[in-house]
Amino acid sequence: MVVCDAFQTAIHLLGPDSFGSLRGGTIFDARLPLVPRYLFSSLISLLTATGIYFSITMLYHTATVAGFALAPDPRAWPPLSDAPWAATSLRDFWGRRWHQLFRRLFVQIGARPAQAVFGRAGGVLGGFALSAVLHDVCIWGMGRGTAFPQIGGFFLLNGVAVIAEQAFERATGRKVRGYAGWVWTMLFVLATGNLLVDAWLTRGLAGACAIPDFIRPTWLLAQLWPALRPALL
């Protein structure tokens, strides 16, 4: 909870009247030159992705504690993620390391039917396409329209890149892995993630908080700071 709150607070502080608020705003600052603009938007994307990871993990652990009382079998509560920052290929990132909450849905309804019609590559794109639709429906549920060009672009570009990895491995006999694979994976997810994060934050997603203020560490620190400041300084 502490880490999750810290990352969300950082986004609020960096864009208090735009992308960090409920009103929302783009992460691309037109006042900045091209390279600093995209470095800044990539920083916001990284903070957002990390905050989402810890938010989902926090909620899953909370559900695990409650659910374990009903089903005290560790096999019923497998790890949700596996250190996505350590992925050495996009297939490794999406297929194993990022959270697997919707894996069965994407495979059974998206990937397998598409593979039966369009082959292996079609199956990969089918799974990513269904993920894009699901995430776009979540945006639509906020009552601020949809953003499929951006959201679909993110997921389908990642699907194409996974197919490219598979083609590379078949052509060279070498797997995408190691340090070079890690750099490739992190840079690609971060670069394309700008599309997804901009769609979310433009619609005010970062202004909401999954943690009530009265238990947020940063909110509590802000309330206690006037009393603590004289003693610390």
Coordinates of N, CA, C and O in Angstrom, one line a residue, residues 108-227:
Q108 N -9.1 -18.5 -24.2 CA -10.3 -19.3 -24.6 C -11.2 -18.5 -25.6 O -11.7 -19.1 -26.5
I109 N -11.4 -17.2 -25.4 CA -12.3 -16.5 -26.2 C -11.6 -15.7 -27.3 O -12.2 -15.5 -28.4
G110 N -10.3 -15.3 -27.0 CA -9.6 -14.5 -28.0 C -8.7 -15.3 -28.9 O -8.8 -15.4 -30.1
A111 N -7.7 -15.9 -28.2 CA -6.6 -16.6 -29.0 C -7.0 -17.8 -29.7 O -6.7 -18.0 -30.9
R112 N -7.7 -18.8 -29.0 CA -7.9 -20.1 -29.6 C -8.9 -20.0 -30.8 O -8.6 -20.6 -31.9
P113 N -10.0 -19.2 -30.7 CA -10.9 -19.1 -31.9 C -10.1 -18.4 -33.1 O -10.3 -18.8 -34.3
A114 N -9.3 -17.4 -32.8 CA -8.6 -16.7 -33.9 C -7.5 -17.6 -34.5 O -7.3 -17.6 -35.7
Q115 N -6.9 -18.4 -33.7 CA -5.9 -19.3 -34.2 C -6.5 -20.4 -35.1 O -5.9 -20.8 -36.1
A116 N -7.7 -20.9 -34.7 CA -8.4 -21.9 -35.5 C -8.7 -21.3 -36.9 O -8.7 -22.1 -37.9
V117 N -8.9 -20.0 -37.1 CA -9.2 -19.5 -38.4 C -8.0 -18.9 -39.1 O -7.8 -19.1 -40.3
F118 N -7.1 -18.2 -38.3 CA -6.0 -17.5 -38.9 C -4.7 -18.0 -38.7 O -3.7 -17.4 -39.1
G119 N -4.6 -19.1 -37.9 CA -3.3 -19.7 -37.6 C -2.6 -19.1 -36.4 O -3.3 -18.3 -35.6
R120 N -1.4 -19.5 -36.1 CA -0.7 -19.2 -34.9 C -0.6 -17.7 -34.7 O -0.9 -17.2 -33.6
A121 N -0.2 -16.9 -35.7 CA -0.1 -15.5 -35.6 C -1.4 -14.8 -35.3 O -1.6 -13.9 -34.5
G122 N -2.5 -15.4 -35.9 CA -3.8 -14.9 -35.7 C -4.3 -15.1 -34.3 O -5.0 -14.3 -33.7
G123 N -3.8 -16.2 -33.7 CA -4.1 -16.5 -32.3 C -3.5 -15.5 -31.3 O -4.2 -15.0 -30.4
V124 N -2.3 -15.1 -31.6 CA -1.6 -14.1 -30.8 C -2.3 -12.8 -30.9 O -2.7 -12.2 -29.8
L125 N -2.7 -12.4 -32.1 CA -3.4 -11.1 -32.2 C -4.8 -11.2 -31.7 O -5.3 -10.2 -31.2
G126 N -5.4 -12.3 -31.8 CA -6.7 -12.5 -31.2 C -6.8 -12.3 -29.7 O -7.7 -11.6 -29.2
G127 N -5.8 -12.8 -29.0 CA -5.7 -12.6 -27.6 C -5.4 -11.1 -27.2 O -6.1 -10.6 -26.3
F128 N -4.5 -10.5 -27.9 CA -4.3 -9.1 -27.6 C -5.4 -8.2 -28.0 O -5.7 -7.2 -27.4
A129 N -6.1 -8.6 -29.1 CA -7.3 -7.8 -29.5 C -8.4 -7.8 -28.5 O -9.0 -6.8 -28.2
L130 N -8.6 -9.0 -27.9 CA -9.6 -9.1 -26.8 C -9.2 -8.3 -25.6 O -10.1 -7.6 -25.0
S131 N -7.9 -8.3 -25.3 CA -7.4 -7.5 -24.2 C -7.7 -6.0 -24.5 O -8.1 -5.2 -23.6
A132 N -7.5 -5.6 -25.7 CA -7.7 -4.2 -26.1 C -9.2 -3.8 -25.9 O -9.5 -2.7 -25.4
V133 N -10.1 -4.7 -26.3 CA -11.5 -4.4 -26.2 C -11.9 -4.3 -24.7 O -12.6 -3.4 -24.3
L134 N -11.4 -5.2 -23.9 CA -11.7 -5.2 -22.4 C -11.3 -3.9 -21.8 O -12.0 -3.3 -21.0
H135 N -10.0 -3.5 -22.1 CA -9.5 -2.3 -21.5 C -10.3 -1.0 -22.0 O -10.4 0.0 -21.3
D136 N -10.7 -1.1 -23.3 CA -11.4 0.1 -23.8 C -12.8 0.1 -23.2 O -13.3 1.2 -23.0
V137 N -13.4 -1.0 -22.9 CA -14.7 -1.0 -22.3 C -14.6 -0.4 -20.9 O -15.5 0.3 -20.4
C138 N -13.5 -0.6 -20.2 CA -13.3 0.0 -18.9 C -13.2 1.5 -19.0 O -13.8 2.2 -18.2
I139 N -12.6 2.0 -20.1 CA -12.6 3.5 -20.3 C -14.0 4.0 -20.6 O -14.4 5.0 -20.1
W140 N -14.7 3.3 -21.4 CA -16.1 3.7 -21.7 C -16.9 3.7 -20.5 O -17.8 4.6 -20.3
G141 N -16.7 2.8 -19.5 CA -17.4 2.8 -18.3 C -17.2 4.1 -17.4 O -18.0 4.3 -16.5
M142 N -16.2 4.8 -17.7 CA -16.0 6.1 -17.0 C -16.9 7.2 -17.4 O -16.9 8.3 -16.8
G143 N -17.6 7.0 -18.5 CA -18.5 8.0 -19.1 C -17.8 9.1 -19.8 O -18.4 10.2 -20.0
R144 N -16.6 8.8 -20.3 CA -15.9 9.9 -21.1 C -15.5 9.3 -22.5 O -14.4 9.7 -23.0
G145 N -16.3 8.5 -23.0 CA -16.1 8.0 -24.4 C -15.0 6.9 -24.3 O -14.6 6.4 -23.3
T146 N -14.6 6.4 -25.5 CA -13.7 5.4 -25.7 C -12.4 5.9 -26.3 O -12.3 7.1 -26.7
A147 N -11.4 5.1 -26.3 CA -10.1 5.5 -26.8 C -9.4 4.3 -27.6 O -8.3 4.0 -27.4
F148 N -10.2 3.6 -28.4 CA -9.7 2.4 -29.0 C -8.5 2.6 -29.9 O -7.6 1.7 -29.9
P149 N -8.4 3.7 -30.6 CA -7.2 3.9 -31.4 C -5.9 3.8 -30.6 O -4.9 3.2 -31.0
Q150 N -5.9 4.4 -29.4 CA -4.7 4.4 -28.5 C -4.6 3.0 -27.8 O -3.5 2.4 -27.8
I151 N -5.7 2.6 -27.2 CA -5.7 1.3 -26.5 C -5.4 0.1 -27.4 O -4.6 -0.7 -27.1
G152 N -6.2 0.1 -28.5 CA -5.9 -1.0 -29.4 C -4.6 -0.9 -30.0 O -3.9 -2.0 -30.3
G153 N -4.1 0.3 -30.3 CA -2.7 0.4 -30.8 C -1.7 -0.2 -29.9 O -0.8 -0.9 -30.3
F154 N -1.8 0.1 -28.6 CA -0.9 -0.4 -27.6 C -0.9 -2.0 -27.6 O 0.2 -2.6 -27.8
F155 N -2.0 -2.6 -27.5 CA -2.1 -4.0 -27.4 C -1.7 -4.7 -28.7 O -1.0 -5.7 -28.7
L156 N -2.2 -4.2 -29.8 CA -1.9 -4.8 -31.1 C -0.5 -4.7 -31.5 O 0.1 -5.6 -32.1
L157 N 0.1 -3.5 -31.2 CA 1.6 -3.4 -31.4 C 2.4 -4.4 -30.6 O 3.4 -5.0 -31.1
N158 N 2.0 -4.6 -29.4 CA 2.6 -5.7 -28.6 C 2.4 -7.1 -29.2 O 3.3 -7.9 -29.1
G159 N 1.2 -7.3 -29.7 CA 0.9 -8.6 -30.3 C 1.8 -8.8 -31.6 O 2.4 -9.9 -31.7
V160 N 2.0 -7.8 -32.4 CA 2.8 -7.9 -33.6 C 4.3 -8.1 -33.1 O 5.0 -8.9 -33.8
A161 N 4.7 -7.4 -32.1 CA 6.1 -7.6 -31.6 C 6.3 -9.0 -31.1 O 7.4 -9.5 -31.3
V162 N 5.3 -9.6 -30.4 CA 5.5 -11.0 -30.0 C 5.6 -11.9 -31.2 O 6.5 -12.8 -31.2
I163 N 4.8 -11.7 -32.2 CA 5.0 -12.5 -33.4 C 6.3 -12.3 -34.1 O 6.9 -13.2 -34.6
A164 N 6.8 -11.0 -34.0 CA 8.2 -10.8 -34.6 C 9.3 -11.5 -33.8 O 10.2 -12.0 -34.4
E165 N 9.1 -11.6 -32.5 CA 10.0 -12.4 -31.7 C 10.0 -13.8 -32.1 O 11.1 -14.5 -32.2
Q166 N 8.8 -14.4 -32.3 CA 8.7 -15.8 -32.7 C 9.4 -16.0 -34.1 O 10.1 -17.0 -34.3
A167 N 9.2 -15.1 -35.0 CA 9.8 -15.2 -36.3 C 11.3 -15.1 -36.2 O 12.0 -15.8 -36.9
F168 N 11.8 -14.2 -35.4 CA 13.2 -14.1 -35.1 C 13.8 -15.4 -34.6 O 14.9 -15.8 -35.1
E169 N 13.1 -16.0 -33.7 CA 13.6 -17.2 -33.1 C 13.6 -18.4 -34.1 O 14.6 -19.2 -34.1
R170 N 12.6 -18.4 -35.0 CA 12.6 -19.5 -36.0 C 13.7 -19.3 -37.0 O 14.3 -20.2 -37.5
A171 N 13.9 -18.0 -37.4 CA 14.9 -17.7 -38.4 C 16.3 -17.9 -38.0 O 17.2 -18.3 -38.8
T172 N 16.6 -17.6 -36.7 CA 18.0 -17.6 -36.2 C 18.3 -18.8 -35.3 O 19.5 -19.1 -35.1
G173 N 17.2 -19.4 -34.8 CA 17.5 -20.5 -33.8 C 17.9 -20.0 -32.5 O 18.4 -20.8 -31.6
R174 N 17.8 -18.7 -32.3 CA 18.2 -18.1 -31.0 C 17.0 -17.5 -30.3 O 16.2 -16.8 -31.0
K175 N 16.9 -17.7 -29.0 CA 15.8 -17.1 -28.3 C 16.0 -15.7 -27.9 O 17.2 -15.3 -27.7
V176 N 15.0 -14.9 -27.8 CA 15.1 -13.6 -27.3 C 15.2 -13.7 -25.8 O 14.2 -14.1 -25.1
R177 N 16.3 -13.3 -25.2 CA 16.5 -13.5 -23.8 C 17.8 -12.7 -23.4 O 18.4 -12.0 -24.2
G178 N 18.2 -12.8 -22.2 CA 19.4 -12.1 -21.7 C 19.2 -10.6 -21.6 O 18.1 -10.1 -21.6
Y179 N 20.3 -10.0 -21.4 CA 20.3 -8.5 -21.2 C 19.7 -7.8 -22.4 O 18.9 -6.9 -22.2
A180 N 20.1 -8.2 -23.6 CA 19.6 -7.6 -24.8 C 18.0 -7.7 -24.9 O 17.3 -6.8 -25.2
G181 N 17.6 -8.9 -24.5 CA 16.1 -9.2 -24.5 C 15.4 -8.3 -23.5 O 14.3 -7.8 -23.7
W182 N 16.1 -8.1 -22.3 CA 15.5 -7.3 -21.3 C 15.4 -5.8 -21.7 O 14.3 -5.2 -21.5
V183 N 16.4 -5.3 -22.3 CA 16.4 -3.9 -22.8 C 15.3 -3.8 -23.9 O 14.5 -2.8 -23.8
W184 N 15.3 -4.7 -24.8 CA 14.2 -4.6 -25.9 C 12.8 -4.6 -25.2 O 12.0 -3.8 -25.6
T185 N 12.6 -5.5 -24.3 CA 11.3 -5.7 -23.7 C 10.9 -4.4 -22.9 O 9.7 -3.9 -23.1
M186 N 11.7 -3.9 -22.1 CA 11.4 -2.7 -21.3 C 11.2 -1.5 -22.2 O 10.2 -0.7 -21.9
L187 N 12.0 -1.3 -23.1 CA 11.9 -0.1 -24.0 C 10.6 -0.2 -24.8 O 9.9 0.8 -25.0
F188 N 10.3 -1.4 -25.4 CA 9.1 -1.5 -26.2 C 7.9 -1.3 -25.4 O 6.9 -0.6 -25.8
V189 N 7.8 -1.9 -24.2 CA 6.6 -1.8 -23.4 C 6.4 -0.4 -23.0 O 5.3 0.2 -23.0
L190 N 7.5 0.3 -22.6 CA 7.4 1.7 -22.1 C 7.1 2.6 -23.2 O 6.2 3.5 -23.1
A191 N 7.7 2.4 -24.4 CA 7.4 3.3 -25.5 C 6.0 3.2 -26.0 O 5.3 4.2 -26.2
T192 N 5.5 2.0 -26.2 CA 4.1 1.8 -26.6 C 3.1 2.1 -25.5 O 2.0 2.5 -25.7
G193 N 3.6 2.0 -24.2 CA 2.7 2.3 -23.1 C 2.3 3.7 -23.0 O 1.3 4.0 -22.3
N194 N 3.0 4.6 -23.6 CA 2.6 6.0 -23.7 C 1.2 6.1 -24.3 O 0.4 7.0 -23.8
L195 N 0.9 5.3 -25.3 CA -0.5 5.4 -25.9 C -1.5 5.0 -24.9 O -2.5 5.7 -24.7
L196 N -1.3 3.9 -24.2 CA -2.3 3.5 -23.2 C -2.5 4.4 -22.0 O -3.6 4.8 -21.6
V197 N -1.4 4.9 -21.5 CA -1.4 5.7 -20.3 C -2.0 7.1 -20.7 O -2.8 7.6 -19.9
D198 N -1.7 7.6 -21.8 CA -2.3 8.9 -22.2 C -3.8 8.8 -22.3 O -4.6 9.7 -21.9
A199 N -4.3 7.6 -22.9 CA -5.7 7.4 -23.0 C -6.4 7.4 -21.6 O -7.5 8.0 -21.4
W200 N -5.8 6.7 -20.7 CA -6.3 6.7 -19.3 C -6.3 8.0 -18.6 O -7.3 8.4 -18.0
L201 N -5.1 8.6 -18.6 CA -5.0 9.8 -17.8 C -5.7 11.0 -18.4 O -6.0 12.0 -17.7
T202 N -5.8 11.0 -19.7 CA -6.6 12.1 -20.3 C -8.1 12.1 -19.8 O -8.7 13.1 -19.8
R203 N -8.5 10.9 -19.4 CA -9.9 10.8 -18.9 C -10.0 10.8 -17.4 O -11.0 10.5 -16.8
G204 N -8.9 11.2 -16.7 CA -8.9 11.4 -15.3 C -8.7 10.2 -14.4 O -9.0 10.3 -13.2
L205 N -8.2 9.1 -15.0 CA -8.1 7.9 -14.2 C -7.1 8.1 -13.0 O -7.3 7.6 -11.9
A206 N -6.0 8.9 -13.2 CA -5.1 9.1 -12.1 C -5.6 9.9 -11.0 O -5.0 9.9 -9.9
G207 N -6.7 10.6 -11.2 CA -7.2 11.4 -10.1 C -8.0 10.6 -9.1 O -8.2 11.1 -8.0
A208 N -8.3 9.4 -9.4 CA -9.0 8.5 -8.5 C -8.0 7.8 -7.7 O -6.8 7.7 -8.0
C209 N -8.4 7.3 -6.5 CA -7.5 6.6 -5.6 C -8.1 5.3 -5.1 O -9.3 5.4 -4.6
A210 N -7.4 4.2 -5.1 CA -8.0 2.9 -4.6 C -7.9 2.8 -3.1 O -8.4 1.9 -2.5
I211 N -7.1 3.8 -2.5 CA -6.9 3.8 -1.0 C -7.6 4.9 -0.4 O -7.4 6.1 -0.8
P212 N -8.5 4.7 0.6 CA -9.2 5.9 1.2 C -8.2 6.8 1.9 O -7.1 6.4 2.3
D213 N -8.4 8.1 1.8 CA -7.5 9.1 2.3 C -7.0 8.9 3.7 O -5.9 9.0 4.1
F214 N -8.0 8.4 4.6 CA -7.6 8.3 6.0 C -6.6 7.2 6.3 O -6.0 7.2 7.4
I215 N -6.3 6.3 5.3 CA -5.3 5.3 5.6 C -4.1 5.5 4.5 O -3.2 4.7 4.5
R216 N -4.2 6.5 3.7 CA -3.1 6.8 2.8 C -1.9 7.3 3.5 O -2.0 8.3 4.2
P217 N -0.7 6.7 3.4 CA 0.5 7.1 4.1 C 0.8 8.6 3.7 O 1.2 9.3 4.7
T218 N 0.7 9.0 2.5 CA 1.1 10.4 2.1 C 0.1 11.3 2.7 O 0.5 12.4 3.1
W219 N -1.2 11.0 2.8 CA -2.2 11.9 3.3 C -2.0 12.0 4.8 O -2.0 13.1 5.4
L220 N -1.7 10.9 5.5 CA -1.4 10.9 6.9 C -0.2 11.8 7.2 O -0.1 12.5 8.2
L221 N 0.9 11.6 6.4 CA 2.1 12.4 6.6 C 1.8 13.9 6.4 O 2.3 14.7 7.2
A222 N 0.9 14.2 5.5 CA 0.6 15.6 5.2 C -0.1 16.2 6.5 O 0.0 17.4 6.8
Q223 N -1.0 15.4 7.1 CA -1.7 15.8 8.2 C -0.8 16.0 9.5 O -1.0 16.9 10.3
L224 N 0.2 15.1 9.6 CA 1.1 15.1 10.7 C 2.2 16.1 10.6 O 2.9 16.4 11.5
W225 N 2.5 16.5 9.3 CA 3.7 17.3 9.1 C 3.8 18.6 9.9 O 4.9 18.9 10.4
P226 N 2.7 19.3 10.0 CA 2.8 20.6 10.8 C 3.3 20.3 12.2 O 4.1 21.1 12.8
A227 N 2.9 19.2 12.8 CA 3.4 18.9 14.2 C 4.8 18.3 14.2 O 5.5 18.5 15.2

